Amino acid sequence: MTQRHFQRRRLHSKSWCLFVGFQFVEMSSRKLKSNNLKHSECLSQVQRILRERFCHQSLHSNLFGVQVQYKHLIELLKRTAIYGESNSVLIIGPRGSGKTMLINHALKELMEVEEVSENVLQVHLNGLLQINDNIALKEITRQLNLENVVGDKVFGSFAENLSFLLEALKKGDRTSSCPVIFILDEFDLFAHHKNQTLLYNLFDISQSAQTPVAVVGLTCRLDILELLEKRVKSRFSHRQIHLMNSFGFPQYLKIFKEQLSLPAEFPDKLFAEKWNENVQCLSEDRSVREVLQKHFNVSKNLRSLHMLLMLALNRVTSSHPFMTAADLMEANQLCSMDSKANIVHGLSVLEICLIIAMKHLNDIYEEEPFNFQMVYNEFQKFVQRKAHSVYNFEKPVVMKAFEHLQQLELIRPMERTSVNAQREYQLMKLLLDNTQIMNALQKYPNCPTDVRQWATSSLSWL
Amino acid sequence: MAYYSTRMKSRQTYSWVGRPLLDPKLHHQTYREMSVKVEGCSTELHIHVGQFVLVEGNDDENPYVAKLVELFEDGSEPRSRKRARVQWFIRFCEVPVCKQHLLGRKPAAQEIFWYDYPACDSNINAETIIGPVQVVALAPDEVIPTDLKNEKTLFVKLSWNEKKFSPLSPELFAQLEKLQEGSPRCQKSVEAKTKNIESPSCTTAERAVKRVESRHSSSKSRPAPTHPVTPRARKRLELSSLGSPRTPNTRISRQTSWASPDSPRRTKRKAALSEITSPSKRSQPDGLQTPSPARKAPEKTGEIQRRSCAKDDKKVSAERHMTLRPRVPALKTTVLSEERRLTPTRGGRRSSMVPSVILIPENIRKREAEEPEAQDEAVSSRHHTSRKSSLLTLNQIKQQLRFLGKSESDSEDEEFLPAAEIPDSSSEEEEDSTSPLPRTPSGASRNLRSSTKLSLQTPSKTPKKTPKPRTPHHATPRIRSRNLAAQEPASVLEEARLRLHVSAVPESLPCREQEFQDIYNFVESKLLDQTGGCMYISGVPGTGKTATVHEVIRGLQQAAQANDVPPFQYIEVNGMKLTEPHQVYVQILQKLTGQKATAIHAAELLAKRFRTQGSSQETTVLLVDELDLLWTQKQDVMYNLFDWPTHKEARLVVLTIANTMDLPERIMMNRVSSRLGLTRMSFQPYTHSQLQQILGSRLKHLRAFEDDAIQFVARKVAALSGDARRCLDICRRATDICEFSCQKPGSPGLVTVAHLLEAVDEMFSSSYITAIKNSSVLEQSFLRAILAEFRRSGLEEATFQQVYSQHVALCRMEGLPYPTMTETMAVCCQLGSCRLLLVEPSRNDLLLRVRLNVSQDAVLYALKEE
């Protein structure tokens, strides 16, 4: 397996490409040349299916380790939908832990119940979109299709909207009104609205004999209850569903396999079989496991796994039809790359010199802020010592380089730049860590040896 | 009934007739008769005590109906000295929508109900009386004649006392019967000038019978039988037979026919009135009409004439001569009747105004499909003559639509179902779209506004709807009702869950007897003394403040019905349900009078009302919930709220609720807290025994919880907050857990302490520890690095750079691969978004300051576990 990969990596050329194609035709029992074409079609299908899986929150994927929470949620929603019992619940979990997927799954299952599907209204709100209660109210009115009640007058003033909506919800009762499920994404942002009017009213409805509602809040903040005002908090039922990504590495590996496998209904059965076999091999491969373990260590977030797989998938072409361990490794490298160090790679030698000077200043003055003049002096000292190897730039040129570093946000002024302040004496801080600088210098192409030496020690002239 | 509204605008002079009778007891002079003189018209209306009258209401189409009990002069009234005492009747549409079903049948057209509700103010301004009306009392077994040529005749069969409909008592019935004998007299003077005067000698009961006969005759398209009846009745028959269809096109002709019978008299009256109409009045939408082809047709119907006469003063005399003419030839040609069909007759359209019908565009559109049926119904129920039956039809259609809607996949249309009142705009639009006649400029502009859907409709299909001029009616929307009824609880646990829901209203509020009594006594004393006052109620959330006040009001309302206390009006506002403090005025005004106004205007109106109004007003009880949110910089809202009750005339009792006990001292200015007074009450948090009692009362006769379990939860919550809501929520969650855990069906699970413990844990235990335990390896090591850094520096805060170097060292020690800065930053942000860490917002660099949001011990504990 690995040997094959190795070969493929080494002979990554057009001729190899043709060869593989030819071999493939031979393998698939010498059908026709069109098989090659079919093959690329297959690949584009694979790309489409998997990308859809990674990018969209498809509802077909299984739930991993959240069955208990799911049961809790679906029972709650069912009781609202069927018995007209008002409820409120918060789904709490870190980003990428599948909160939205959970509620979407639950809603999908709920809507499949015959007696429910026609009886339930849904209102989806997002704290990032509905940034104040007025907008949220309008959105609720729109989603409840109440706006036709008063024709074009509905979106009147905020106060009118509120009383309008409250009245609408007040009219109902448990047994006869259509239950409404409110889904508040980024729930914590709603808690920042003025007086928490919307939340108060939603929870108040859920605790009084009005139209049955289920208020489902999704948030990643663990301290969400502390954000609620005491009256709002009292009206909230305190039901919380925690999603914690509480799976271990073996399960992570299983998820990886499941996410990459092709479904049984893939048109080309033969290809799907091969692909899945390859995935199975990958999951057993040691280097792949290492990559995954590393990724798992950083974050249990499934979204980051998707990102990794997506990057690896992008390397799959008709010339390179199966994913390899190397693909995953490269993808992982891309994912964990240090962005600041990458910027350093693109700097000029002068700019690198300035950064090294700053590093020394930081060492000497123990993280105290510096200004341009200090950096320039430090640089001058170095230039004077190594006049033969380093070109002595004019001060304005150095200044320009310094400003460029500021624009790249590798250094940052301590306070806001005022117009009359002299730029040379403005205090700055370096936004790079020593280790970052050293690592970047290692990889910096064509770095003068003197500069490299100077970087390792400010006393190198001794 | 357009003329009511028109009529009201004409200047009328009211004067007493006859000598005053001094009533020694009441210190005012009473009269037997009053004459109403319409300015510029020689006609005089005489209204006697004992007659049935129409009284101006806020609905021009459905003026109030009442029996005049007494006419008197009241010197104490500054504006209107002429007062009248009346016995009210109530129209079906005035019955609260939620209670309308109590009738148990469709209300007959023009049926009214004896309003047996002493709380209703019976003292009115005599000048609001519009004119006399005929009311026929029917015995319980009598059938209400559906054929109503005379729209002015109303029927009373039942009485309504705000709770139920009951038959009229025999003596009342006899009294009403007696009154009918003399009633028609009042119309005499008006009708004296028209040729088709009816003699008043016929009793209305007779007339009703005759009318039924005449309807039969007309529908059979043969001449009316000339019974030897009293002139009045005969006249009626003639009218109906003349106006009734002779052409096979029954529908059209019927539509026309229903307009004609009453038109002559109306026209007459209209003409008389319009003579004195000032030109300014023409701006009224229905008064003004541009000439239409239909109008120019030689055979104009009386209906159209009626309108045109309103339009043009000069035509009045001519019109008057023409009044009778149209009746004969009107329907002879189909062409004309077609025309007629296109002109929705105003009377009919107006007549269908009843709050219980809502027409939304979608519904109307659907109605097109239903048209044949609707028409059938219309014919069968003779909706053309009666406003109410047409309403019924609409209701029927509405129901059918609901059924239809179910089968349709696209059920969006009925997202919204008819509710209590018709929104202004939709009814207006509808009316516009129904009317093919060129309308007033304002109407035209409204037409433009109306949606295309509406304009696509054929006029004949739209229901006859009435706009409500001037009276602002806001829409009362509601969430559409569900297709399938909600299931009732099946098991003990489900029943328990239902009873434990906070929304379930218990019959009584245990443990708040003392508070209840105090508030009750306070409000009752104010009611009895007819004074005003303020009370401040405080207590932490979930201690039953609002519930207790609601209970008090319920008790007082019952007492008021039993006449133990004077009737009062109850208004509730909630600071949290307002967008800003000044909106409280708008809400109060709207709930008090139904008016809509801006905050400033509403404040003025309310101030005027509470500071100047007279003694006839009943006491208002105002509950202001979440008072602290009404705080403004100037505190003017609070000031006003507490200032109004101090006025003698206001008779306002203000109950305020907030959470903190010292709110008056803390946030109010002296002049505000001084007005609030010292009537304070504080609701203590529930103790465990009280909570136990509350749970016990809710779970009465329901064996779902172990006794220990109830005690456990009561103690737990009492120790935490004393919030009853929490207590109920925990129990509800515990029933879930219980149901969940004992999967075996049939075994009636009993909620045990273990279940409750689990529920309590779930609700109150902090999730930080679990979150840390479940975080990824790097996240955990980052937390460790933070702890190490804190220990190193001795501070509780560190920059990201410092933590990063610790983190790198830790990783090296544990054999983890070197973490890059970007990775570590991502880890830090992840922890920050969970709020395990507190990080500066929008700053992701080395200088980012990091703090722990959990105690260091908690982090250590969580990290050590594994």
Coordinates of N, CA and C in Angstrom, one line a residue, chain B residues 516-644:
Chain B
F516 N -53.1 37.5 49.6 CA -54.4 37.6 48.9 C -55.4 38.4 49.6
Q517 N -55.5 38.1 50.9 CA -56.5 38.9 51.7 C -56.1 40.3 51.7
D518 N -54.9 40.6 51.9 CA -54.4 42.0 52.0 C -54.7 42.8 50.8
I519 N -54.3 42.2 49.7 CA -54.6 42.9 48.4 C -56.1 43.0 48.1
Y520 N -56.8 42.0 48.4 CA -58.2 42.0 48.2 C -58.9 43.1 49.0
N521 N -58.5 43.1 50.2 CA -59.1 44.2 51.1 C -58.8 45.6 50.6
F522 N -57.5 45.7 50.2 CA -57.1 47.0 49.7 C -57.9 47.5 48.5
V523 N -58.0 46.6 47.5 CA -58.7 47.0 46.3 C -60.2 47.1 46.6
E524 N -60.7 46.2 47.4 CA -62.1 46.3 47.7 C -62.5 47.5 48.4
S525 N -61.7 47.9 49.4 CA -62.0 49.2 50.1 C -62.0 50.4 49.1
K526 N -61.0 50.3 48.2 CA -60.9 51.5 47.3 C -62.2 51.5 46.4
L527 N -62.6 50.3 46.0 CA -63.8 50.2 45.2 C -65.0 50.7 45.9
L528 N -65.1 50.3 47.1 CA -66.3 50.6 47.9 C -66.3 52.1 48.2
D529 N -65.1 52.6 48.5 CA -65.0 54.1 48.8 C -65.1 54.9 47.6
Q530 N -64.9 54.3 46.4 CA -64.9 55.0 45.2 C -63.7 56.0 45.2
T531 N -62.6 55.6 45.7 CA -61.4 56.4 45.6 C -60.3 55.7 44.9
G532 N -59.2 56.3 44.9 CA -58.1 55.6 44.2 C -57.0 55.4 45.2
G533 N -55.9 54.7 44.7 CA -54.8 54.4 45.6 C -53.7 53.6 44.9
C534 N -52.6 53.5 45.5 CA -51.5 52.8 44.9 C -51.0 51.7 45.9
M535 N -50.5 50.7 45.3 CA -50.0 49.6 46.2 C -48.7 49.1 45.5
Y536 N -47.7 48.9 46.3 CA -46.5 48.4 45.7 C -46.2 47.0 46.2
I537 N -46.1 46.0 45.3 CA -45.9 44.6 45.7 C -44.5 44.2 45.2
S538 N -43.7 43.7 46.1 CA -42.3 43.3 45.7 C -42.1 41.8 46.1
G539 N -41.1 41.2 45.5 CA -40.8 39.8 45.8 C -39.9 39.3 44.7
V540 N -39.1 38.3 45.0 CA -38.2 37.7 44.0 C -39.1 37.0 43.0
P541 N -38.5 36.7 41.8 CA -39.3 36.1 40.8 C -39.8 34.7 41.3
G542 N -41.0 34.4 40.8 CA -41.5 33.0 41.1 C -42.1 32.9 42.4
T543 N -42.5 34.0 43.1 CA -43.2 33.9 44.4 C -44.7 34.2 44.3
G544 N -45.2 34.3 43.1 CA -46.6 34.3 43.0 C -47.2 35.7 43.1
K545 N -46.5 36.7 42.8 CA -47.0 38.1 42.9 C -48.1 38.3 41.8
T546 N -47.8 38.1 40.6 CA -48.7 38.3 39.6 C -49.9 37.4 39.7
A547 N -49.6 36.2 40.0 CA -50.7 35.2 40.1 C -51.7 35.6 41.2
T548 N -51.1 36.1 42.3 CA -52.0 36.5 43.4 C -52.9 37.7 43.0
V549 N -52.3 38.6 42.3 CA -53.1 39.8 41.9 C -54.2 39.3 40.9
H550 N -53.8 38.5 40.0 CA -54.8 37.9 39.1 C -56.0 37.3 39.9
E551 N -55.6 36.5 40.9 CA -56.6 35.8 41.7 C -57.5 36.9 42.4
V552 N -56.9 37.9 42.9 CA -57.7 38.9 43.6 C -58.7 39.5 42.6
I553 N -58.2 39.8 41.4 CA -59.0 40.5 40.4 C -60.2 39.6 40.0
R554 N -59.8 38.3 39.9 CA -60.9 37.3 39.6 C -61.9 37.3 40.6
G555 N -61.5 37.3 41.9 CA -62.4 37.3 43.0 C -63.3 38.5 43.0
L556 N -62.6 39.6 42.7 CA -63.4 40.9 42.8 C -64.4 41.0 41.6
Q557 N -64.0 40.4 40.5 CA -64.9 40.4 39.3 C -66.1 39.6 39.6
Q558 N -65.9 38.5 40.3 CA -67.0 37.7 40.7 C -67.9 38.4 41.7
A559 N -67.2 39.1 42.6 CA -68.0 39.9 43.6 C -68.8 41.0 42.9
A560 N -68.2 41.6 41.9 CA -68.8 42.6 41.2 C -70.1 42.1 40.5
Q561 N -70.0 40.9 40.0 CA -71.1 40.3 39.3 C -72.2 40.0 40.3
A562 N -71.8 39.7 41.5 CA -72.8 39.4 42.5 C -73.2 40.7 43.2
N563 N -72.8 41.8 42.7 CA -73.1 43.1 43.2 C -72.6 43.4 44.6
D564 N -71.6 42.6 45.0 CA -71.1 42.9 46.3 C -70.2 44.1 46.3
V565 N -69.5 44.3 45.2 CA -68.7 45.5 45.1 C -69.1 46.2 43.8
P566 N -68.8 47.5 43.7 CA -69.2 48.2 42.4 C -68.4 47.6 41.3
P567 N -69.0 47.7 40.1 CA -68.2 47.2 39.0 C -67.0 48.0 38.7
F568 N -66.0 47.4 38.2 CA -64.7 48.1 37.9 C -64.1 47.6 36.6
Q569 N -63.2 48.4 36.1 CA -62.5 48.0 34.9 C -61.1 47.6 35.3
Y570 N -60.7 46.5 34.7 CA -59.3 46.0 35.0 C -58.4 46.1 33.8
I571 N -57.3 46.7 34.0 CA -56.3 46.8 33.0 C -55.0 46.3 33.5
E572 N -54.2 45.7 32.6 CA -53.0 45.1 33.0 C -51.9 45.6 32.0
V573 N -50.8 46.1 32.5 CA -49.7 46.3 31.6 C -48.4 45.7 32.2
N574 N -47.5 45.4 31.4 CA -46.3 44.7 31.8 C -45.1 45.5 31.3
G575 N -44.2 46.0 32.2 CA -43.1 46.7 31.7 C -42.2 46.0 30.7
M576 N -42.2 44.7 30.9 CA -41.3 43.9 30.0 C -42.0 43.7 28.6
K577 N -43.2 44.0 28.5 CA -43.9 43.8 27.2 C -44.0 45.1 26.5
L578 N -43.3 46.1 27.0 CA -43.3 47.4 26.3 C -41.9 47.6 25.7
T579 N -41.9 48.3 24.6 CA -40.6 48.5 24.0 C -39.9 49.7 24.7
E580 N -40.7 50.6 25.2 CA -40.0 51.7 26.0 C -41.1 52.2 26.9
P581 N -40.6 52.8 28.0 CA -41.6 53.2 29.1 C -42.8 54.0 28.7
H582 N -42.6 54.9 27.7 CA -43.8 55.7 27.4 C -44.9 55.0 26.7
Q583 N -44.5 53.8 26.2 CA -45.6 53.0 25.5 C -46.7 52.6 26.5
V584 N -46.4 52.7 27.8 CA -47.4 52.3 28.7 C -48.7 53.2 28.6
Y585 N -48.5 54.4 28.2 CA -49.7 55.2 28.0 C -50.5 54.7 26.9
V586 N -49.8 54.3 25.8 CA -50.6 53.8 24.6 C -51.4 52.6 25.0
Q587 N -50.7 51.7 25.8 CA -51.4 50.5 26.1 C -52.5 50.7 27.0
I588 N -52.3 51.6 28.0 CA -53.4 51.8 29.0 C -54.6 52.4 28.2
L589 N -54.3 53.4 27.4 CA -55.4 54.1 26.6 C -56.1 53.1 25.8
Q590 N -55.4 52.2 25.1 CA -56.0 51.3 24.2 C -56.9 50.3 25.0
K591 N -56.4 49.9 26.1 CA -57.2 48.9 26.9 C -58.4 49.6 27.6
L592 N -58.2 50.8 27.8 CA -59.3 51.6 28.5 C -60.4 51.9 27.5
T593 N -60.0 52.5 26.4 CA -61.0 53.0 25.5 C -61.0 52.4 24.1
G594 N -59.9 51.6 23.8 CA -59.8 51.1 22.5 C -59.2 52.1 21.5
Q595 N -58.9 53.2 22.0 CA -58.3 54.2 21.0 C -56.9 53.9 20.8
K596 N -56.4 54.4 19.7 CA -55.0 54.2 19.4 C -54.4 55.6 19.3
A597 N -53.3 55.8 19.9 CA -52.7 57.2 19.9 C -51.2 57.0 20.1
T598 N -50.5 58.1 19.7 CA -49.1 58.1 20.0 C -48.9 58.3 21.5
A599 N -47.7 58.0 22.0 CA -47.4 58.0 23.4 C -47.7 59.4 24.0
I600 N -47.3 60.4 23.3 CA -47.5 61.7 23.9 C -49.0 62.1 24.0
H601 N -49.7 61.8 22.9 CA -51.1 62.1 22.8 C -51.9 61.2 23.8
A602 N -51.5 60.0 23.9 CA -52.1 59.1 24.9 C -52.0 59.6 26.3
A603 N -50.8 60.1 26.6 CA -50.5 60.6 27.9 C -51.5 61.8 28.2
E604 N -51.6 62.6 27.2 CA -52.5 63.8 27.4 C -54.0 63.3 27.6
L605 N -54.4 62.4 26.8 CA -55.8 61.9 26.9 C -56.0 61.3 28.2
L606 N -55.0 60.5 28.7 CA -55.2 59.8 30.0 C -55.3 60.8 31.1
A607 N -54.4 61.8 31.0 CA -54.3 62.8 32.1 C -55.7 63.5 32.1
K608 N -56.2 63.8 30.9 CA -57.5 64.5 30.9 C -58.6 63.6 31.5
R609 N -58.5 62.3 31.1 CA -59.5 61.4 31.6 C -59.5 61.3 33.1
F610 N -58.3 61.1 33.6 CA -58.2 60.8 35.0 C -58.3 62.1 35.9
R611 N -58.1 63.2 35.3 CA -58.1 64.4 36.1 C -59.5 65.1 36.0
T612 N -60.2 64.9 35.0 CA -61.4 65.8 34.8 C -62.7 65.0 34.8
Q613 N -62.6 63.7 34.6 CA -63.9 63.1 34.2 C -64.9 63.0 35.4
G614 N -66.1 62.8 35.0 CA -67.2 63.0 36.0 C -67.4 61.7 36.8
S615 N -68.5 61.8 37.5 CA -68.8 60.7 38.5 C -69.3 59.5 37.9
S616 N -69.8 59.5 36.7 CA -70.4 58.3 36.2 C -69.5 57.2 35.9
Q617 N -68.2 57.6 35.9 CA -67.2 56.6 35.5 C -67.0 55.5 36.6
E618 N -66.7 54.3 36.1 CA -66.5 53.3 37.1 C -65.0 53.3 37.5
T619 N -64.7 52.6 38.6 CA -63.3 52.6 39.0 C -62.5 51.7 38.1
T620 N -61.2 52.1 37.9 CA -60.3 51.4 37.1 C -59.2 50.8 38.0
V621 N -59.0 49.5 37.8 CA -57.9 48.9 38.5 C -56.8 48.6 37.5
L622 N -55.7 49.2 37.8 CA -54.5 49.1 36.9 C -53.4 48.3 37.5
L623 N -53.0 47.2 36.9 CA -51.9 46.4 37.4 C -50.7 46.7 36.5
V624 N -49.7 47.2 37.1 CA -48.4 47.5 36.4 C -47.4 46.5 36.9
D625 N -47.1 45.5 36.0 CA -46.1 44.5 36.3 C -44.7 45.0 35.9
E626 N -43.7 44.5 36.5 CA -42.3 44.9 36.2 C -42.2 46.4 36.2
L627 N -42.5 47.0 37.3 CA -42.5 48.4 37.4 C -41.1 49.0 37.1
D628 N -40.1 48.3 37.5 CA -38.7 48.9 37.4 C -38.4 49.3 36.0
L629 N -39.0 48.6 35.0 CA -38.7 48.9 33.6 C -39.3 50.2 33.1
L630 N -40.2 50.8 33.9 CA -40.8 52.0 33.5 C -40.0 53.2 34.0
W631 N -38.9 52.9 34.4 CA -38.0 54.0 34.9 C -37.5 54.8 33.7
T632 N -37.6 56.1 33.8 CA -37.0 56.9 32.8 C -36.1 58.0 33.5
Q633 N -35.4 58.7 32.7 CA -34.5 59.7 33.3 C -35.4 60.7 34.2
K634 N -36.5 61.2 33.6 CA -37.3 62.2 34.3 C -38.3 61.5 35.2
Q635 N -38.4 60.2 35.1 CA -39.4 59.5 35.9 C -40.8 60.0 35.7
D636 N -41.1 60.5 34.5 CA -42.4 61.1 34.3 C -43.5 60.0 34.2
V637 N -43.1 58.8 33.7 CA -44.1 57.7 33.6 C -44.5 57.3 34.9
M638 N -43.6 57.0 35.8 CA -43.9 56.6 37.1 C -44.7 57.7 37.9
Y639 N -44.2 58.9 37.7 CA -44.9 60.0 38.3 C -46.4 60.1 38.0
N640 N -46.6 60.0 36.7 CA -48.0 60.0 36.2 C -48.8 58.9 36.8
L641 N -48.2 57.7 36.7 CA -49.0 56.5 37.2 C -49.4 56.7 38.6
F642 N -48.5 57.3 39.4 CA -48.9 57.4 40.8 C -49.6 58.7 41.1
D643 N -49.5 59.6 40.2 CA -50.2 60.9 40.4 C -51.7 60.8 40.1
W644 N -52.0 60.1 39.1 CA -53.5 60.0 38.7 C -54.4 59.5 39.9

